[in-house]
mmCIF file of N, CA and C in Angstrom:
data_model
loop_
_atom_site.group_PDB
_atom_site.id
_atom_site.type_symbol
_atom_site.label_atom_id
_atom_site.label_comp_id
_atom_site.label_asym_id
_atom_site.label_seq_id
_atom_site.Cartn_x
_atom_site.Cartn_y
_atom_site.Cartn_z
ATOM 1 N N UNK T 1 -24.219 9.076 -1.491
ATOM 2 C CA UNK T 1 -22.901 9.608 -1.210
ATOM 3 C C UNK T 1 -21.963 8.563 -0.614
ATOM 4 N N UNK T 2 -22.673 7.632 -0.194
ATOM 5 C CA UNK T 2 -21.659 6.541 0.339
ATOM 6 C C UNK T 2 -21.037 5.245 -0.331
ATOM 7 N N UNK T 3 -21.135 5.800 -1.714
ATOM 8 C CA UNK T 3 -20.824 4.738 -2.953
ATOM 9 C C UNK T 3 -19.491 4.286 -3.001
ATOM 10 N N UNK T 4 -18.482 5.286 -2.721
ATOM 11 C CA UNK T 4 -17.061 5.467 -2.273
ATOM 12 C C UNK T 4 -16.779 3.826 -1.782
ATOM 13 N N UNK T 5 -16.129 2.789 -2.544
ATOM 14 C CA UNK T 5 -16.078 1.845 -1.583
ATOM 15 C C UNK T 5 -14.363 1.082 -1.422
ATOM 16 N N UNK T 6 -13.581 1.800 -2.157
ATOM 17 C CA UNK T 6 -11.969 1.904 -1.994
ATOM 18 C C UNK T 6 -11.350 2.641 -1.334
ATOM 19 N N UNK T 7 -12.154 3.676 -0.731
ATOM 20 C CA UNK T 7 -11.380 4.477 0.515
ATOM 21 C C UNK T 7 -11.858 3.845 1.943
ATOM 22 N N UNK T 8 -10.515 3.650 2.477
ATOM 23 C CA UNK T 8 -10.493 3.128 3.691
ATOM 24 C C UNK T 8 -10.456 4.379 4.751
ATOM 25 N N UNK T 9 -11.958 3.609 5.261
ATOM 26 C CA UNK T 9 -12.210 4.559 6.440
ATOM 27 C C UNK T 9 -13.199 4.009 7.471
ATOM 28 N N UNK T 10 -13.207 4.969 8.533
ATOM 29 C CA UNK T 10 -14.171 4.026 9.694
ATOM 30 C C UNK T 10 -15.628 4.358 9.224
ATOM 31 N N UNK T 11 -15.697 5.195 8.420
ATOM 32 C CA UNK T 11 -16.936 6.137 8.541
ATOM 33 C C UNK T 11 -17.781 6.272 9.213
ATOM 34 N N UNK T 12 -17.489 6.081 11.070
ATOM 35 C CA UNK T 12 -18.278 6.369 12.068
ATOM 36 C C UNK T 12 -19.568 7.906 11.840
ATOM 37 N N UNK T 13 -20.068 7.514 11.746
ATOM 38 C CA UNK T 13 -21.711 9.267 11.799
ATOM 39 C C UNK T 13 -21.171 9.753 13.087
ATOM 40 N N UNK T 14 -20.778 9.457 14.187
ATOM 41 C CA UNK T 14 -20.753 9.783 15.036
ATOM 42 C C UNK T 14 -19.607 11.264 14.855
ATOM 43 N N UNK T 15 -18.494 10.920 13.851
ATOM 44 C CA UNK T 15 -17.390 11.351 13.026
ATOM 45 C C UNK T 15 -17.433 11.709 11.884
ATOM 46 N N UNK T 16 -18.404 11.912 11.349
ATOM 47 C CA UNK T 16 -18.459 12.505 9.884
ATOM 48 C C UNK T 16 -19.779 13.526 9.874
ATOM 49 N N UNK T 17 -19.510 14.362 8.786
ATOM 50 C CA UNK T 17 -20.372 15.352 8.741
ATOM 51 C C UNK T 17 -21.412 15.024 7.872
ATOM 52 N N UNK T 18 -22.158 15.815 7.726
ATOM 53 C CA UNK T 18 -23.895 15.292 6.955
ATOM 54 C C UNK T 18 -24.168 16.487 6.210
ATOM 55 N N UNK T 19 -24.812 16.049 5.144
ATOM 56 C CA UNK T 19 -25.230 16.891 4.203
ATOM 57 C C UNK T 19 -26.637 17.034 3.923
ATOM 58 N N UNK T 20 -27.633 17.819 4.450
ATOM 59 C CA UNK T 20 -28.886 17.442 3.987
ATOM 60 C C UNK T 20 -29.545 15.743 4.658
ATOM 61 N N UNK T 21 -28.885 15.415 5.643
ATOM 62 C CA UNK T 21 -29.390 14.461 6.324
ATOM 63 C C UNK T 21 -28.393 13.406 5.947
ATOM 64 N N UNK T 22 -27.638 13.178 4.924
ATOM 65 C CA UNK T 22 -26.694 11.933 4.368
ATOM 66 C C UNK T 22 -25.324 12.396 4.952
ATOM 67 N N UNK T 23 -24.911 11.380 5.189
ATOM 68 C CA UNK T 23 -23.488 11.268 5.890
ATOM 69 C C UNK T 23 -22.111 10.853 4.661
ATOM 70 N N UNK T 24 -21.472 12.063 5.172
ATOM 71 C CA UNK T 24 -20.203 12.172 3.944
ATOM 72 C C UNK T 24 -19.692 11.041 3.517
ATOM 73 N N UNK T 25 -19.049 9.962 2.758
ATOM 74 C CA UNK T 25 -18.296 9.365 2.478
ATOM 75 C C UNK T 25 -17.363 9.164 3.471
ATOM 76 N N UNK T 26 -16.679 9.839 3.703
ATOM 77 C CA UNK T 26 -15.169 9.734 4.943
ATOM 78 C C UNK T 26 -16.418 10.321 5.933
ATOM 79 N N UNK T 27 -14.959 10.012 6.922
ATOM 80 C CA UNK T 27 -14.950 10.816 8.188
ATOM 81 C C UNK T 27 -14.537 11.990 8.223
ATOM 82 N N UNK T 28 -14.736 13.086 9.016
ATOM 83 C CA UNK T 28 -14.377 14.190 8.892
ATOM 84 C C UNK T 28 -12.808 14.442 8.566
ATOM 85 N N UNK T 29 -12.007 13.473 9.609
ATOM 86 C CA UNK T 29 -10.406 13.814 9.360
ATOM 87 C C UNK T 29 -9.963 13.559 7.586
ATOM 88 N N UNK T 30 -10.613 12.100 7.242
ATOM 89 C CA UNK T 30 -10.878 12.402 5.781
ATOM 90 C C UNK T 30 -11.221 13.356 4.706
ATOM 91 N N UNK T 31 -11.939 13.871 4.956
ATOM 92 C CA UNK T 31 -12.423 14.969 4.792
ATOM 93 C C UNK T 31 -11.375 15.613 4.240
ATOM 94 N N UNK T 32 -11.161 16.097 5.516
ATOM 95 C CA UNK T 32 -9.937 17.322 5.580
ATOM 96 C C UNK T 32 -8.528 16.551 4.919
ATOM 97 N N UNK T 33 -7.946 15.375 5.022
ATOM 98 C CA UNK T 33 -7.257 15.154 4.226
ATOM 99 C C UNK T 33 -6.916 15.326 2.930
ATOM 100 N N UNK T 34 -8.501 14.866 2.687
ATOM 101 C CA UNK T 34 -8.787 14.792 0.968
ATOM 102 C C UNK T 34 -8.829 16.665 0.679
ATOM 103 N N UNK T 35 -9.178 17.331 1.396
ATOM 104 C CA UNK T 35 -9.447 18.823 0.830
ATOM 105 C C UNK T 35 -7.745 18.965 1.093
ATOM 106 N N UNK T 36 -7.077 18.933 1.954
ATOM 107 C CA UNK T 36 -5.822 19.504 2.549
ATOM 108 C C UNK T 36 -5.013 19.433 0.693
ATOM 109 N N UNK T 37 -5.025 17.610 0.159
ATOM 110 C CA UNK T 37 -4.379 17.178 -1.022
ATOM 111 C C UNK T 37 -4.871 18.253 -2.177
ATOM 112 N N UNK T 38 -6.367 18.390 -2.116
ATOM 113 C CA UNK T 38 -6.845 18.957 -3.268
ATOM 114 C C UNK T 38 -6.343 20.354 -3.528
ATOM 115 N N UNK T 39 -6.178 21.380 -2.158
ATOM 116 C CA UNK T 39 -5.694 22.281 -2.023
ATOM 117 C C UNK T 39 -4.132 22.255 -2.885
ATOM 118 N N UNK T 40 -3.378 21.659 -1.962
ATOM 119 C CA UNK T 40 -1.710 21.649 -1.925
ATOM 120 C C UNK T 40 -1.485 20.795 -3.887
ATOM 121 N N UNK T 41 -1.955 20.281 -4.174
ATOM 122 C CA UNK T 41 -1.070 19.431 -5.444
ATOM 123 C C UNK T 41 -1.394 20.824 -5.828
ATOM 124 N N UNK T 42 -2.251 21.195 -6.205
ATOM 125 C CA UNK T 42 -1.636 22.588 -7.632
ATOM 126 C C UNK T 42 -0.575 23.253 -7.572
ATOM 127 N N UNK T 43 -1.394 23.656 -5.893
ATOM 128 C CA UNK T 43 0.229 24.678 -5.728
ATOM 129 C C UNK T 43 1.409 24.241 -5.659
ATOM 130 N N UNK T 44 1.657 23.105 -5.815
ATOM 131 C CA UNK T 44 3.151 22.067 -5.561
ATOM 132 C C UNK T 44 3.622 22.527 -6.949
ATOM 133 N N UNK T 45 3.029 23.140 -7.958
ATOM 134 C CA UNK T 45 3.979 23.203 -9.162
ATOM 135 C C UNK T 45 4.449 25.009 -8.705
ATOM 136 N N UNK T 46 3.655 25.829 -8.036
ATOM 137 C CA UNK T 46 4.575 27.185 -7.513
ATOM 138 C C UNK T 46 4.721 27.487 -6.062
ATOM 139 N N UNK T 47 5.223 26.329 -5.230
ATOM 140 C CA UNK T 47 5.709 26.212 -4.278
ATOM 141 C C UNK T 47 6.052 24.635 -4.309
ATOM 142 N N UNK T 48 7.238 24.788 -3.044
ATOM 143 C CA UNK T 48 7.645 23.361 -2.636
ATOM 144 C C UNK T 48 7.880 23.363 -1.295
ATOM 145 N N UNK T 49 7.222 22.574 -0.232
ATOM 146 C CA UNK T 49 7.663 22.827 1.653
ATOM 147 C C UNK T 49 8.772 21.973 1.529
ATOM 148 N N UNK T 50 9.422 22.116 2.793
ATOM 149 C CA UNK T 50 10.573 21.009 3.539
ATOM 150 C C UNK T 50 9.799 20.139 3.344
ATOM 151 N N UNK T 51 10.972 19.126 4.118
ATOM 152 C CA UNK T 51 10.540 17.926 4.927
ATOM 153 C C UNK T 51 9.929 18.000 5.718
ATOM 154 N N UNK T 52 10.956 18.476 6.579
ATOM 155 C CA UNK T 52 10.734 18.791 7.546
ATOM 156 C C UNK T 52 9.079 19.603 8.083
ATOM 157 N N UNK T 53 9.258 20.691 7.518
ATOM 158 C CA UNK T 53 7.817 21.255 7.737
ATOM 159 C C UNK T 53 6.420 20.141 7.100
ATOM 160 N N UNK T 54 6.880 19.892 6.057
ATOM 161 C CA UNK T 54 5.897 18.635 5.485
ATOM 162 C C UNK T 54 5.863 17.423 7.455
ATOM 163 N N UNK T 55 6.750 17.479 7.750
ATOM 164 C CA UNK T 55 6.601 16.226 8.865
ATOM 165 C C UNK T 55 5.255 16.720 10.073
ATOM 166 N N UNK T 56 6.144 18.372 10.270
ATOM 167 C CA UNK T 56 5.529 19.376 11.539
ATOM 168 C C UNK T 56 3.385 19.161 10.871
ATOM 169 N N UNK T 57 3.400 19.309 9.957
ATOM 170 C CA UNK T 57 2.340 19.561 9.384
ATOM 171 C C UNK T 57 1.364 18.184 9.530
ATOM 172 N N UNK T 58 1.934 16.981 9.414
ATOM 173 C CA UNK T 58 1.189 15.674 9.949
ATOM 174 C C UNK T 58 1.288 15.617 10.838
ATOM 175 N N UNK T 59 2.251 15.891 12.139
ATOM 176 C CA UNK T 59 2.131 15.642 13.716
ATOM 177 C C UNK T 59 0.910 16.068 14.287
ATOM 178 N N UNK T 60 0.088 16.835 14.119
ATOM 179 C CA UNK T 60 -0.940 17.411 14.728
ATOM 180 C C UNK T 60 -2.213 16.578 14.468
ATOM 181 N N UNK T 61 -2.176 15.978 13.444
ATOM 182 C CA UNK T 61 -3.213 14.588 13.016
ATOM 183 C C UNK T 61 -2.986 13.432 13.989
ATOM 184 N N UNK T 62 -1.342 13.174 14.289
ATOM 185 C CA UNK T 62 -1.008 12.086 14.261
ATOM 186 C C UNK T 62 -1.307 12.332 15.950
ATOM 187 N N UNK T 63 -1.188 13.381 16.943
ATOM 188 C CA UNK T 63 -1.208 13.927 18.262
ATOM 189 C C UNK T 63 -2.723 13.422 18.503
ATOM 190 N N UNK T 64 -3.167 14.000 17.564
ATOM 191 C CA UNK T 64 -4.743 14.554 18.133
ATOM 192 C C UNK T 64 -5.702 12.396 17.685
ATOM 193 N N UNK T 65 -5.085 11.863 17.016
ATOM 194 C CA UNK T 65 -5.603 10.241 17.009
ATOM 195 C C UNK T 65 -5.204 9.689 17.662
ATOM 196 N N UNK T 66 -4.077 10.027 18.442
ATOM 197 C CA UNK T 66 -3.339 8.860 19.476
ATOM 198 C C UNK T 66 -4.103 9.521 20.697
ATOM 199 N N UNK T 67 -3.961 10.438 20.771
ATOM 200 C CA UNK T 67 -4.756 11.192 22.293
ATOM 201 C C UNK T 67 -5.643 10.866 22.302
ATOM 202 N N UNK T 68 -6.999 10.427 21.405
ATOM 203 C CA UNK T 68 -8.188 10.268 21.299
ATOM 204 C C UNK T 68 -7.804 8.398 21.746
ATOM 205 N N UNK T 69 -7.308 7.899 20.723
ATOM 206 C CA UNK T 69 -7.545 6.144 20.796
ATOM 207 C C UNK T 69 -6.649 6.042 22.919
ATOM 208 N N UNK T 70 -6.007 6.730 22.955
ATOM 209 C CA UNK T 70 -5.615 5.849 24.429
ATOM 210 C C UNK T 70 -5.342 7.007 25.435
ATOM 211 N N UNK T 71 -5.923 8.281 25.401
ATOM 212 C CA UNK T 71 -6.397 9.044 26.564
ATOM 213 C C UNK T 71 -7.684 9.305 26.878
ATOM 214 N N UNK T 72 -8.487 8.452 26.186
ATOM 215 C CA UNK T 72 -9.858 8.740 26.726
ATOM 216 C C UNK T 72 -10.600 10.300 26.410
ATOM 217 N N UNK T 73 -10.115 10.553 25.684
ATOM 218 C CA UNK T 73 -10.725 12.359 24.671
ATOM 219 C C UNK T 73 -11.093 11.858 23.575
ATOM 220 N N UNK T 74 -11.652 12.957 23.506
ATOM 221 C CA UNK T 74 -13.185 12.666 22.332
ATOM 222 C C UNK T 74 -12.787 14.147 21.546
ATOM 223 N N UNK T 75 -12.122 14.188 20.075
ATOM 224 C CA UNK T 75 -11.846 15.283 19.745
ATOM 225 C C UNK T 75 -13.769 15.624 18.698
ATOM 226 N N UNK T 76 -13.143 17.153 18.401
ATOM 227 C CA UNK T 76 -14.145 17.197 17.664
ATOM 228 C C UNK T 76 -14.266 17.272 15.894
ATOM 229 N N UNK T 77 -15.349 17.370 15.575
ATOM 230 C CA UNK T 77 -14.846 16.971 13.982
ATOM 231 C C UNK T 77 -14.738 18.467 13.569
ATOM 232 N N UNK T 78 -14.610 19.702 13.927
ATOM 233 C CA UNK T 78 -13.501 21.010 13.274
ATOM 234 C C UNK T 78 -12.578 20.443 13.261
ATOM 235 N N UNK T 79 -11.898 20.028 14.690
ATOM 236 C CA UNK T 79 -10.580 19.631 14.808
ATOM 237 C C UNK T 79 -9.844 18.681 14.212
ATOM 238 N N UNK T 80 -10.946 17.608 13.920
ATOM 239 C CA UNK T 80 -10.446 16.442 13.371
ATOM 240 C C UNK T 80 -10.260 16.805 11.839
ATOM 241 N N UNK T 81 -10.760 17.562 11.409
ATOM 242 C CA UNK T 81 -11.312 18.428 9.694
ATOM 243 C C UNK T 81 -9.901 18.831 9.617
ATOM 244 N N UNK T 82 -9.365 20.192 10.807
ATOM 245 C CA UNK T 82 -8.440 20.953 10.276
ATOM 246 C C UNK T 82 -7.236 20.608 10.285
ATOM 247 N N UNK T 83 -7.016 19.328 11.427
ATOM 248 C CA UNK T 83 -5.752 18.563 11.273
ATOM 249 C C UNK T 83 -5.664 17.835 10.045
ATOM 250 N N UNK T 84 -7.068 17.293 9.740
ATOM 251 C CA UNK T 84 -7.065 16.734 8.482
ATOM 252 C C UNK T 84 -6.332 17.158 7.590
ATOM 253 N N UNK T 85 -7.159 18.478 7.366
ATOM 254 C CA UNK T 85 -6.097 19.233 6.428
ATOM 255 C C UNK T 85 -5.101 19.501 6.397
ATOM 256 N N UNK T 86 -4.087 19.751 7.628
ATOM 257 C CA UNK T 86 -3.174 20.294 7.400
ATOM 258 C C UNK T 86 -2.130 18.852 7.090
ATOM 259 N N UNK T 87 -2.418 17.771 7.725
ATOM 260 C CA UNK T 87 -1.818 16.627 7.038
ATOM 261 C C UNK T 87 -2.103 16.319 5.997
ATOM 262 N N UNK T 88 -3.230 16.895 5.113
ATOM 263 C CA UNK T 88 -3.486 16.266 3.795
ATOM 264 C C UNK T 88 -1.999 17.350 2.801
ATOM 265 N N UNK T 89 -2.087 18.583 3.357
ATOM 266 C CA UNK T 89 -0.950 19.561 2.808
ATOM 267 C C UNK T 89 0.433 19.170 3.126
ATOM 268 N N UNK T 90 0.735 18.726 4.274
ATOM 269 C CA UNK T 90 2.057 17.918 5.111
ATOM 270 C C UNK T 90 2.296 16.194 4.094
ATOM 271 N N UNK T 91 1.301 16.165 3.592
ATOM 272 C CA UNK T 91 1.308 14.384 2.900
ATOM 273 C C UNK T 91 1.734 14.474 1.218
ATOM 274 N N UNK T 92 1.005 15.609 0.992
ATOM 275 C CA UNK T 92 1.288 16.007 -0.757
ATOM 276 C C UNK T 92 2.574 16.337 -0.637
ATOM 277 N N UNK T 93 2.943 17.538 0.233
ATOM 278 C CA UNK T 93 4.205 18.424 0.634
ATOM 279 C C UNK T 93 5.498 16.941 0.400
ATOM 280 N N UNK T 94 5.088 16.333 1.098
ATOM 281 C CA UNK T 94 6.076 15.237 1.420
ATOM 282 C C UNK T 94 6.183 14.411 0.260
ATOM 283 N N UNK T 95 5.378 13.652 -0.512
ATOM 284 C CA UNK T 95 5.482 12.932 -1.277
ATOM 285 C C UNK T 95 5.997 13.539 -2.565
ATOM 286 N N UNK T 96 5.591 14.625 -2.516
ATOM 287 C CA UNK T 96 6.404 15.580 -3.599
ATOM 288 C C UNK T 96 8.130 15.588 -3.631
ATOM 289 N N UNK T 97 8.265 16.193 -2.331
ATOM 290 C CA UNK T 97 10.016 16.158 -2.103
ATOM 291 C C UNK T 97 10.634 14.438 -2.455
ATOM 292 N N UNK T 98 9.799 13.741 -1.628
ATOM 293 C CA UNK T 98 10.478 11.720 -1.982
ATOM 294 C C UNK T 98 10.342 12.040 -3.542
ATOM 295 N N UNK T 99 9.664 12.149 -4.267
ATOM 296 C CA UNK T 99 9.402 11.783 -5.809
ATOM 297 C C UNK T 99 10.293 12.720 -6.510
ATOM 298 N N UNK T 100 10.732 14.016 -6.127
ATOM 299 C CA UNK T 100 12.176 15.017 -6.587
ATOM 300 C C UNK T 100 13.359 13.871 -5.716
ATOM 301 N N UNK T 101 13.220 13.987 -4.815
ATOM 302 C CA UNK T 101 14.939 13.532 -4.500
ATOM 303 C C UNK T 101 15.105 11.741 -4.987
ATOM 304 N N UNK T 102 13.976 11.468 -5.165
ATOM 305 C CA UNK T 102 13.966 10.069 -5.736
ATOM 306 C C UNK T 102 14.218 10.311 -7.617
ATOM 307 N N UNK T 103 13.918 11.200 -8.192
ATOM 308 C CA UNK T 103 14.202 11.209 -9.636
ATOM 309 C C UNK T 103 15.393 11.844 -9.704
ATOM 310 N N UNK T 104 15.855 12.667 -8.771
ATOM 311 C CA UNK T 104 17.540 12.820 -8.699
ATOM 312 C C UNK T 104 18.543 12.167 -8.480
ATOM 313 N N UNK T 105 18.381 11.184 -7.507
ATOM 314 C CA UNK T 105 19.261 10.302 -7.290
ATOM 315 C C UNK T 105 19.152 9.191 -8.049
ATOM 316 N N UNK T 106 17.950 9.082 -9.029
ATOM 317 C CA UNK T 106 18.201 8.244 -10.831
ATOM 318 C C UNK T 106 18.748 8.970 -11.679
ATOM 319 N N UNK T 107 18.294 10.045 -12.063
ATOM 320 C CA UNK T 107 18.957 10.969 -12.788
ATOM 321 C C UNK T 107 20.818 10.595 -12.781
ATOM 322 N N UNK T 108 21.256 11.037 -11.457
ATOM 323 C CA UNK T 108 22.922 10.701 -10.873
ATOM 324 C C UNK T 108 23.031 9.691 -11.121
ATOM 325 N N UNK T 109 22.579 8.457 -11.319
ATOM 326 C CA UNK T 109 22.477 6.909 -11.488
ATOM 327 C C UNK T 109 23.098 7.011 -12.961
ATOM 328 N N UNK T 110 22.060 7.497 -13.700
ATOM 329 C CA UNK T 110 22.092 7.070 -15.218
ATOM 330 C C UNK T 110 22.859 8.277 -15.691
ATOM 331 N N UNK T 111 23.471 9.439 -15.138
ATOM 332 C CA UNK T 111 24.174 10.048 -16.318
ATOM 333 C C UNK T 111 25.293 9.550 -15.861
#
């Protein structure tokens, strides 16, 4: 399972979950990233979030790694999983809206 060798990650065990004794590829927040994306692209063709909410939706990843690297907390890997996710949904969400308002403002270019 750890063949994965283009995704950048710490893949601390200490931080990743196990399957039958083998340790996931990512780290848990990975994890949850990668599920958050897998979730959200389909539905991006019958829904579309803000920005804004796309932003609200990575802050809680971005809270919960800075609190950990320089307050001395030790989160856990649910937590690290479900922020995962919800930034993996906040990251699709987002790159979706740049790639519409970026083919609109070519669109306006060229007609």
């Amino acid at each position: 399972m750890t063949k994965i060798q283009w995704v950048d990650c710490h893949r601390m065990p200490s931080r990743s979950f196990f399957y039958k004794n083998k340790q996931f590829p990512v780290c848990a927040r990975c994890t949850g990233i990668y599920l958050g994306y897998f979730v959200m692209i389909p539905l991006l063709w019958f829904y579309q979030i803000s920005i804004l909410l796309s932003v609200a939706l990575i802050l809680p990843t971005f809270v919960d790694g800075l609190t950990q690297a320089y307050l001395n907390r030790e989160s856990t890997n649910f937590i690290r999983c479900f922020t995962g996710i919800l930034a993996g949904v906040g990251m699709s969400g987002l790159s979706e809206r740049i790639t519409y308002h970026t083919y609109k403002f070519i669109e306006t270019l060229i007609t």
